[in-house]
PDB file of C-alpha atoms in Angstrom:
ATOM      1  CA  UNK A   1      -9.209  31.800   1.424  1.00  0.00           C
ATOM      2  CA  UNK A   2      -8.295  27.252  -0.428  1.00  0.00           C
ATOM      3  CA  UNK A   3     -10.396  25.960  -2.405  1.00  0.00           C
ATOM      4  CA  UNK A   4      -9.196  22.256  -2.758  1.00  0.00           C
ATOM      5  CA  UNK A   5     -10.787  22.600  -5.899  1.00  0.00           C
ATOM      6  CA  UNK A   6      -9.086  25.060  -7.410  1.00  0.00           C
ATOM      7  CA  UNK A   7      -5.199  23.730  -6.145  1.00  0.00           C
ATOM      8  CA  UNK A   8      -5.924  20.376  -7.398  1.00  0.00           C
ATOM      9  CA  UNK A   9      -7.600  21.190 -11.203  1.00  0.00           C
ATOM     10  CA  UNK A  10      -3.883  23.561 -11.548  1.00  0.00           C
ATOM     11  CA  UNK A  11      -1.513  20.737 -10.256  1.00  0.00           C
ATOM     12  CA  UNK A  12      -3.126  18.315 -12.760  1.00  0.00           C
ATOM     13  CA  UNK A  13      -2.561  20.882 -15.610  1.00  0.00           C
ATOM     14  CA  UNK A  14       0.832  21.035 -14.460  1.00  0.00           C
ATOM     15  CA  UNK A  15       0.852  24.522 -12.926  1.00  0.00           C
ATOM     16  CA  UNK A  16       2.632  23.479  -9.706  1.00  0.00           C
ATOM     17  CA  UNK A  17       4.408  26.084  -7.937  1.00  0.00           C
ATOM     18  CA  UNK A  18       0.885  27.897  -8.552  1.00  0.00           C
ATOM     19  CA  UNK A  19      -0.635  24.700  -6.714  1.00  0.00           C
ATOM     20  CA  UNK A  20       1.845  24.727  -3.639  1.00  0.00           C
ATOM     21  CA  UNK A  21       1.244  27.073  -2.947  1.00  0.00           C
ATOM     22  CA  UNK A  22      -2.573  27.493  -3.194  1.00  0.00           C
ATOM     23  CA  UNK A  23      -1.637  24.043  -0.761  1.00  0.00           C
ATOM     24  CA  UNK A  24       0.388  26.089   2.117  1.00  0.00           C
ATOM     25  CA  UNK A  25      -2.177  27.700   1.896  1.00  0.00           C
ATOM     26  CA  UNK A  26      -5.097  25.779   2.514  1.00  0.00           C
ATOM     27  CA  UNK A  27      -2.357  24.173   5.666  1.00  0.00           C
ATOM     28  CA  UNK A  28      -1.749  27.497   7.492  1.00  0.00           C
ATOM     29  CA  UNK A  29      -5.514  27.323   7.789  1.00  0.00           C
ATOM     30  CA  UNK A  30      -5.049  22.890   9.448  1.00  0.00           C
ATOM     31  CA  UNK A  31      -6.324  22.095   7.336  1.00  0.00           C
ATOM     32  CA  UNK A  32      -4.850  18.176   6.635  1.00  0.00           C
ATOM     33  CA  UNK A  33      -5.073  17.604   2.636  1.00  0.00           C
ATOM     34  CA  UNK A  34      -3.830  20.409   2.534  1.00  0.00           C
ATOM     35  CA  UNK A  35      -1.263  19.728   4.222  1.00  0.00           C
ATOM     36  CA  UNK A  36      -0.526  16.119   2.888  1.00  0.00           C
ATOM     37  CA  UNK A  37      -0.419  17.617  -0.672  1.00  0.00           C
ATOM     38  CA  UNK A  38       1.994  20.945   0.015  1.00  0.00           C
ATOM     39  CA  UNK A  39       3.940  18.000   1.789  1.00  0.00           C
ATOM     40  CA  UNK A  40       4.259  15.933  -1.315  1.00  0.00           C
ATOM     41  CA  UNK A  41       4.362  19.188  -3.627  1.00  0.00           C
ATOM     42  CA  UNK A  42       7.777  19.250  -0.617  1.00  0.00           C
ATOM     43  CA  UNK A  43       8.525  15.725  -1.363  1.00  0.00           C
ATOM     44  CA  UNK A  44       8.815  15.688  -4.531  1.00  0.00           C
ATOM     45  CA  UNK A  45       9.769  18.676  -5.651  1.00  0.00           C
ATOM     46  CA  UNK A  46       7.617  20.013  -7.619  1.00  0.00           C
ATOM     47  CA  UNK A  47       6.321  23.632  -7.897  1.00  0.00           C
ATOM     48  CA  UNK A  48       9.498  24.017  -5.153  1.00  0.00           C
ATOM     49  CA  UNK A  49      12.860  22.990  -4.017  1.00  0.00           C
ATOM     50  CA  UNK A  50      12.354  19.284  -3.142  1.00  0.00           C
ATOM     51  CA  UNK A  51      12.837  19.059   0.875  1.00  0.00           C
ATOM     52  CA  UNK A  52      12.306  15.319   2.271  1.00  0.00           C
ATOM     53  CA  UNK A  53      12.577  16.627   5.917  1.00  0.00           C
ATOM     54  CA  UNK A  54      10.293  19.315   5.395  1.00  0.00           C
ATOM     55  CA  UNK A  55       7.643  17.152   3.768  1.00  0.00           C
ATOM     56  CA  UNK A  56       8.143  15.045   7.136  1.00  0.00           C
ATOM     57  CA  UNK A  57       6.732  17.980   8.884  1.00  0.00           C
ATOM     58  CA  UNK A  58       3.499  18.341   6.115  1.00  0.00           C
ATOM     59  CA  UNK A  59       2.585  14.779   7.013  1.00  0.00           C
ATOM     60  CA  UNK A  60       2.833  14.294  10.158  1.00  0.00           C
ATOM     61  CA  UNK A  61       0.376  16.980  10.750  1.00  0.00           C
ATOM     62  CA  UNK A  62      -1.557  15.064   8.284  1.00  0.00           C
ATOM     63  CA  UNK A  63      -0.953  11.796   9.679  1.00  0.00           C
ATOM     64  CA  UNK A  64      -4.112  10.996  11.740  1.00  0.00           C
ATOM     65  CA  UNK A  65      -5.999  11.264   7.461  1.00  0.00           C
ATOM     66  CA  UNK A  66      -8.123   8.382   7.499  1.00  0.00           C
ATOM     67  CA  UNK A  67      -7.085   6.955   5.022  1.00  0.00           C
ATOM     68  CA  UNK A  68      -3.108   6.326   6.411  1.00  0.00           C
ATOM     69  CA  UNK A  69      -1.815   8.164   3.491  1.00  0.00           C
ATOM     70  CA  UNK A  70       0.025  10.164   5.671  1.00  0.00           C
ATOM     71  CA  UNK A  71       1.704   7.469   7.325  1.00  0.00           C
ATOM     72  CA  UNK A  72       2.326   5.176   4.801  1.00  0.00           C
ATOM     73  CA  UNK A  73       4.737   8.102   2.971  1.00  0.00           C
ATOM     74  CA  UNK A  74       6.825   9.139   6.654  1.00  0.00           C
ATOM     75  CA  UNK A  75       6.741   5.184   6.382  1.00  0.00           C
ATOM     76  CA  UNK A  76       8.176   5.371   2.803  1.00  0.00           C
ATOM     77  CA  UNK A  77      10.801   8.226   3.863  1.00  0.00           C
ATOM     78  CA  UNK A  78      12.220   5.347   7.222  1.00  0.00           C
ATOM     79  CA  UNK A  79      11.922   2.598   4.931  1.00  0.00           C
ATOM     80  CA  UNK A  80      14.886   4.702   2.800  1.00  0.00           C
ATOM     81  CA  UNK A  81      16.395   7.461   5.003  1.00  0.00           C
ATOM     82  CA  UNK A  82      14.562  10.743   2.710  1.00  0.00           C
ATOM     83  CA  UNK A  83      15.251  13.315   4.830  1.00  0.00           C
ATOM     84  CA  UNK A  84      15.500  12.009   7.854  1.00  0.00           C
ATOM     85  CA  UNK A  85      18.166   8.685   9.510  1.00  0.00           C
ATOM     86  CA  UNK A  86      17.060   5.373   8.001  1.00  0.00           C
ATOM     87  CA  UNK A  87      15.279   3.233  10.457  1.00  0.00           C
ATOM     88  CA  UNK A  88      12.669   0.663   9.565  1.00  0.00           C
ATOM     89  CA  UNK A  89      11.899   0.137  12.793  1.00  0.00           C
ATOM     90  CA  UNK A  90      10.151   3.175  12.925  1.00  0.00           C
ATOM     91  CA  UNK A  91       9.297   2.606   9.126  1.00  0.00           C
ATOM     92  CA  UNK A  92       7.733  -0.065  10.378  1.00  0.00           C
ATOM     93  CA  UNK A  93       5.464   1.113  12.741  1.00  0.00           C
ATOM     94  CA  UNK A  94       4.306   4.578  10.302  1.00  0.00           C
ATOM     95  CA  UNK A  95       3.751   1.977   8.306  1.00  0.00           C
ATOM     96  CA  UNK A  96       1.519  -0.681  11.027  1.00  0.00           C
ATOM     97  CA  UNK A  97      -0.640   3.074  12.106  1.00  0.00           C
ATOM     98  CA  UNK A  98      -1.046   3.048   7.794  1.00  0.00           C
ATOM     99  CA  UNK A  99      -2.467  -0.417   7.286  1.00  0.00           C
ATOM    100  CA  UNK A 100      -5.167  -0.129  10.416  1.00  0.00           C
ATOM    101  CA  UNK A 101      -6.866   3.540   8.455  1.00  0.00           C
ATOM    102  CA  UNK A 102      -7.037   1.265   5.424  1.00  0.00           C
ATOM    103  CA  UNK A 103      -4.336   2.266   2.988  1.00  0.00           C
ATOM    104  CA  UNK A 104      -4.541  -1.662   0.586  1.00  0.00           C
ATOM    105  CA  UNK A 105      -0.624  -0.454  -0.502  1.00  0.00           C
ATOM    106  CA  UNK A 106       0.337  -0.808   3.631  1.00  0.00           C
ATOM    107  CA  UNK A 107      -1.575  -4.036   4.273  1.00  0.00           C
ATOM    108  CA  UNK A 108       0.097  -5.450   1.712  1.00  0.00           C
ATOM    109  CA  UNK A 109       3.307  -4.216   2.867  1.00  0.00           C
ATOM    110  CA  UNK A 110       3.212  -5.874   6.497  1.00  0.00           C
ATOM    111  CA  UNK A 111       1.607  -9.079   5.128  1.00  0.00           C
ATOM    112  CA  UNK A 112       4.502 -10.134   2.712  1.00  0.00           C
ATOM    113  CA  UNK A 113       6.496  -8.196   5.505  1.00  0.00           C
ATOM    114  CA  UNK A 114       5.920 -10.632   7.740  1.00  0.00           C
ATOM    115  CA  UNK A 115       5.678 -13.691   5.143  1.00  0.00           C
ATOM    116  CA  UNK A 116       8.943 -12.784   5.019  1.00  0.00           C
ATOM    117  CA  UNK A 117      10.390 -11.523   8.074  1.00  0.00           C
ATOM    118  CA  UNK A 118      11.898  -8.590   5.923  1.00  0.00           C
ATOM    119  CA  UNK A 119      11.788  -4.848   5.583  1.00  0.00           C
ATOM    120  CA  UNK A 120      11.439  -4.600   1.635  1.00  0.00           C
ATOM    121  CA  UNK A 121      11.993  -2.620  -1.658  1.00  0.00           C
ATOM    122  CA  UNK A 122       7.089  -2.386  -1.591  1.00  0.00           C
ATOM    123  CA  UNK A 123       6.654  -0.947  -5.417  1.00  0.00           C
ATOM    124  CA  UNK A 124       4.180   1.429  -3.997  1.00  0.00           C
ATOM    125  CA  UNK A 125       6.930   4.011  -3.064  1.00  0.00           C
ATOM    126  CA  UNK A 126       3.927   6.379  -2.037  1.00  0.00           C
ATOM    127  CA  UNK A 127       0.650   7.462  -2.367  1.00  0.00           C
ATOM    128  CA  UNK A 128      -0.401  11.163  -3.483  1.00  0.00           C
ATOM    129  CA  UNK A 129      -4.206  13.045  -3.341  1.00  0.00           C
ATOM    130  CA  UNK A 130      -4.292  14.943  -6.058  1.00  0.00           C
ATOM    131  CA  UNK A 131      -7.307  14.383  -7.118  1.00  0.00           C
ATOM    132  CA  UNK A 132      -7.542  11.552  -4.937  1.00  0.00           C
ATOM    133  CA  UNK A 133      -5.950   8.763  -3.308  1.00  0.00           C
ATOM    134  CA  UNK A 134      -3.275   7.127  -5.786  1.00  0.00           C
ATOM    135  CA  UNK A 135      -0.083   4.446  -4.807  1.00  0.00           C
ATOM    136  CA  UNK A 136       3.417   6.318  -7.033  1.00  0.00           C
ATOM    137  CA  UNK A 137       4.666   2.698  -7.999  1.00  0.00           C
ATOM    138  CA  UNK A 138       7.812   2.399  -8.161  1.00  0.00           C
ATOM    139  CA  UNK A 139       8.999   1.950 -12.277  1.00  0.00           C
ATOM    140  CA  UNK A 140       6.806   5.334 -12.973  1.00  0.00           C
ATOM    141  CA  UNK A 141       8.536   8.179 -10.664  1.00  0.00           C
ATOM    142  CA  UNK A 142      12.430   7.770 -10.180  1.00  0.00           C
ATOM    143  CA  UNK A 143      13.614   6.302  -7.775  1.00  0.00           C
ATOM    144  CA  UNK A 144      14.302   9.010  -4.790  1.00  0.00           C
ATOM    145  CA  UNK A 145      17.753   9.399  -3.037  1.00  0.00           C
ATOM    146  CA  UNK A 146      19.484   6.228  -1.114  1.00  0.00           C
ATOM    147  CA  UNK A 147      16.981   4.539  -2.197  1.00  0.00           C
ATOM    148  CA  UNK A 148      19.336   1.296  -2.703  1.00  0.00           C
ATOM    149  CA  UNK A 149      21.727   2.536  -1.401  1.00  0.00           C
ATOM    150  CA  UNK A 150      22.144  -0.318   1.732  1.00  0.00           C
ATOM    151  CA  UNK A 151      25.279  -2.262   2.895  1.00  0.00           C
ATOM    152  CA  UNK A 152      25.039  -5.849   3.894  1.00  0.00           C
ATOM    153  CA  UNK A 153      25.206  -4.442   7.708  1.00  0.00           C
ATOM    154  CA  UNK A 154      21.675  -2.305   6.463  1.00  0.00           C
ATOM    155  CA  UNK A 155      20.153  -4.840   4.615  1.00  0.00           C
ATOM    156  CA  UNK A 156      20.882  -7.768   8.223  1.00  0.00           C
ATOM    157  CA  UNK A 157      18.515  -5.066  10.327  1.00  0.00           C
ATOM    158  CA  UNK A 158      15.899  -4.532   7.890  1.00  0.00           C
ATOM    159  CA  UNK A 159      15.350  -8.267   8.770  1.00  0.00           C
ATOM    160  CA  UNK A 160      16.012  -7.360  12.458  1.00  0.00           C
ATOM    161  CA  UNK A 161      13.189  -4.408  12.329  1.00  0.00           C
ATOM    162  CA  UNK A 162      10.067  -7.212  12.038  1.00  0.00           C
ATOM    163  CA  UNK A 163      10.609 -11.309  12.786  1.00  0.00           C
ATOM    164  CA  UNK A 164       7.736 -13.504  10.607  1.00  0.00           C
ATOM    165  CA  UNK A 165       4.760 -13.818  11.182  1.00  0.00           C
ATOM    166  CA  UNK A 166       2.136 -16.207   9.084  1.00  0.00           C
ATOM    167  CA  UNK A 167      -1.080 -15.177  11.341  1.00  0.00           C
ATOM    168  CA  UNK A 168      -0.279 -11.501  10.425  1.00  0.00           C
ATOM    169  CA  UNK A 169       0.769 -12.633   7.207  1.00  0.00           C
ATOM    170  CA  UNK A 170      -2.301 -13.843   6.540  1.00  0.00           C
ATOM    171  CA  UNK A 171      -4.599 -11.123   9.116  1.00  0.00           C
ATOM    172  CA  UNK A 172      -3.691  -8.372   6.314  1.00  0.00           C
ATOM    173  CA  UNK A 173      -3.549 -10.491   3.489  1.00  0.00           C
ATOM    174  CA  UNK A 174      -7.669 -11.093   4.752  1.00  0.00           C
ATOM    175  CA  UNK A 175      -7.448  -7.350   4.950  1.00  0.00           C
ATOM    176  CA  UNK A 176      -6.611  -6.250   2.008  1.00  0.00           C
ATOM    177  CA  UNK A 177      -8.846  -8.968   0.526  1.00  0.00           C
ATOM    178  CA  UNK A 178     -11.841  -6.685   1.768  1.00  0.00           C
ATOM    179  CA  UNK A 179     -11.334  -3.532  -0.435  1.00  0.00           C
ATOM    180  CA  UNK A 180     -13.904  -3.112  -2.570  1.00  0.00           C
ATOM    181  CA  UNK A 181     -13.772  -2.168  -6.783  1.00  0.00           C
ATOM    182  CA  UNK A 182     -13.258   1.632  -6.056  1.00  0.00           C
ATOM    183  CA  UNK A 183     -10.402   1.642  -4.050  1.00  0.00           C
ATOM    184  CA  UNK A 184      -7.479   0.795  -6.829  1.00  0.00           C
ATOM    185  CA  UNK A 185      -8.280  -2.416  -8.310  1.00  0.00           C
ATOM    186  CA  UNK A 186      -5.537  -3.864  -9.145  1.00  0.00           C
ATOM    187  CA  UNK A 187      -3.920  -3.497  -5.096  1.00  0.00           C
ATOM    188  CA  UNK A 188      -6.976  -4.930  -4.074  1.00  0.00           C
ATOM    189  CA  UNK A 189      -7.291  -8.270  -6.923  1.00  0.00           C
ATOM    190  CA  UNK A 190      -3.461  -8.781  -5.773  1.00  0.00           C
ATOM    191  CA  UNK A 191      -4.725  -8.853  -2.130  1.00  0.00           C
ATOM    192  CA  UNK A 192      -7.875 -11.094  -2.845  1.00  0.00           C
ATOM    193  CA  UNK A 193      -4.893 -13.759  -5.321  1.00  0.00           C
ATOM    194  CA  UNK A 194      -3.081 -13.534  -1.812  1.00  0.00           C
ATOM    195  CA  UNK A 195      -5.351 -13.617   0.527  1.00  0.00           C
ATOM    196  CA  UNK A 196      -5.977 -16.877  -0.957  1.00  0.00           C
ATOM    197  CA  UNK A 197      -2.637 -18.314  -1.610  1.00  0.00           C
ATOM    198  CA  UNK A 198      -2.997 -18.792   2.310  1.00  0.00           C
ATOM    199  CA  UNK A 199      -5.292 -21.072   1.672  1.00  0.00           C
ATOM    200  CA  UNK A 200      -3.405 -23.027  -0.810  1.00  0.00           C
ATOM    201  CA  UNK A 201      -0.387 -22.828   1.088  1.00  0.00           C
ATOM    202  CA  UNK A 202      -1.946 -22.839   4.669  1.00  0.00           C
ATOM    203  CA  UNK A 203       0.351 -19.253   5.497  1.00  0.00           C
ATOM    204  CA  UNK A 204      -1.173 -18.914   8.728  1.00  0.00           C
ATOM    205  CA  UNK A 205      -4.340 -20.377   8.282  1.00  0.00           C
ATOM    206  CA  UNK A 206      -5.719 -24.749   7.687  1.00  0.00           C
ATOM    207  CA  UNK A 207      -4.694 -25.661   4.370  1.00  0.00           C
ATOM    208  CA  UNK A 208      -8.565 -25.606   2.788  1.00  0.00           C
ATOM    209  CA  UNK A 209      -8.625 -26.447  -1.194  1.00  0.00           C
ATOM    210  CA  UNK A 210     -12.182 -25.721  -1.474  1.00  0.00           C
ATOM    211  CA  UNK A 211     -11.388 -21.785   0.087  1.00  0.00           C
ATOM    212  CA  UNK A 212      -8.356 -21.397  -1.393  1.00  0.00           C
ATOM    213  CA  UNK A 213     -10.785 -22.206  -5.523  1.00  0.00           C
ATOM    214  CA  UNK A 214     -13.481 -19.892  -3.935  1.00  0.00           C
ATOM    215  CA  UNK A 215     -11.033 -16.772  -3.282  1.00  0.00           C
ATOM    216  CA  UNK A 216      -9.229 -17.425  -6.029  1.00  0.00           C
ATOM    217  CA  UNK A 217     -11.390 -17.322  -8.858  1.00  0.00           C
ATOM    218  CA  UNK A 218     -13.249 -13.905  -7.107  1.00  0.00           C
ATOM    219  CA  UNK A 219      -9.400 -13.195  -7.381  1.00  0.00           C
ATOM    220  CA  UNK A 220      -9.530 -13.889 -11.489  1.00  0.00           C
ATOM    221  CA  UNK A 221     -13.019 -12.374 -10.671  1.00  0.00           C
ATOM    222  CA  UNK A 222     -11.296  -8.954  -9.647  1.00  0.00           C
ATOM    223  CA  UNK A 223      -8.860  -8.809 -12.325  1.00  0.00           C
ATOM    224  CA  UNK A 224      -5.645 -10.906 -11.260  1.00  0.00           C
ATOM    225  CA  UNK A 225      -3.223 -11.091 -13.486  1.00  0.00           C
ATOM    226  CA  UNK A 226      -1.662 -13.801 -10.586  1.00  0.00           C
ATOM    227  CA  UNK A 227      -5.117 -15.822  -9.876  1.00  0.00           C
ATOM    228  CA  UNK A 228      -5.544 -15.815 -13.959  1.00  0.00           C
ATOM    229  CA  UNK A 229      -2.599 -17.568 -14.063  1.00  0.00           C
ATOM    230  CA  UNK A 230      -3.019 -19.947 -11.352  1.00  0.00           C
ATOM    231  CA  UNK A 231      -6.642 -20.801 -12.437  1.00  0.00           C
ATOM    232  CA  UNK A 232      -5.392 -21.567 -16.085  1.00  0.00           C
ATOM    233  CA  UNK A 233      -2.301 -23.815 -14.763  1.00  0.00           C
ATOM    234  CA  UNK A 234      -3.921 -25.863 -12.245  1.00  0.00           C
ATOM    235  CA  UNK A 235      -7.733 -26.343 -14.461  1.00  0.00           C
ATOM    236  CA  UNK A 236      -9.566 -24.631 -12.386  1.00  0.00           C
ATOM    237  CA  UNK A 237     -12.979 -23.844 -13.187  1.00  0.00           C
ATOM    238  CA  UNK A 238     -16.795 -22.968 -11.480  1.00  0.00           C
ATOM    239  CA  UNK A 239     -18.056 -25.617 -11.788  1.00  0.00           C
ATOM    240  CA  UNK A 240     -15.405 -27.252  -9.850  1.00  0.00           C
ATOM    241  CA  UNK A 241     -16.910 -25.199  -7.308  1.00  0.00           C
ATOM    242  CA  UNK A 242     -20.729 -26.334  -7.723  1.00  0.00           C
ATOM    243  CA  UNK A 243     -20.072 -29.979  -7.830  1.00  0.00           C
ATOM    244  CA  UNK A 244     -17.980 -29.606  -4.718  1.00  0.00           C
ATOM    245  CA  UNK A 245     -21.666 -27.920  -3.043  1.00  0.00           C
ATOM    246  CA  UNK A 246     -23.107 -30.766  -4.681  1.00  0.00           C
ATOM    247  CA  UNK A 247     -21.517 -33.209  -3.328  1.00  0.00           C
ATOM    248  CA  UNK A 248     -21.629 -32.305   0.057  1.00  0.00           C
ATOM    249  CA  UNK A 249     -24.915 -31.122   0.180  1.00  0.00           C
ATOM    250  CA  UNK A 250     -25.796 -34.173  -0.853  1.00  0.00           C
ATOM    251  CA  UNK A 251     -23.762 -35.698   2.518  1.00  0.00           C
ATOM    252  CA  UNK A 252     -26.000 -34.375   4.872  1.00  0.00           C
TER     253      UNK A 252
END
């Protein structure tokens, strides 16, 4: 009988073959998380030969997981043509599913994709669930096959797949900012910073100096390096916010 905790311990200890066998057993029993984890082993070639095409089937079985991890990885397969035919529109569809299921990685991706009007290359190239939700960053892992192999024609397809939409960008940055500190803190901090910048730049919403200051300070308290740099460069302090509140009260 499949035991997730035992399989996860084996994976963490580097016993990838044994872990993969246990995840496959769980997948055969109908466990969606086990299916996801076996798909992840197939995708990365951990304990078993790398097979992104087969990984797709196991991710697809787990696509309804609440955290959006499986849908995000499916989006990455189609974005990079890794084991499937590259399809930016299908990548966008899976990215939307992932974002709606709550993955901050997908929410940030959509915010930036709708800002730029392009299916760009993300810093997070996948998500693991061993032992819990963990983003896989580009600079910490090998590039996926075919990830950087695209022509000028292919680049045009990236722009055709998604249209610029400032309001949708604003809405997804707002969603990304709403996660708490227990959920991929560095990415939530980035979401809070980008949400604040929407009010700085008037992206998808009205310019609002007071709200941008309040949100930027919140992003800084959350540890966003971009927010902290912006605060320092613009001389923003908590007193500025307090002073605005006092002037507002006096004006009533």
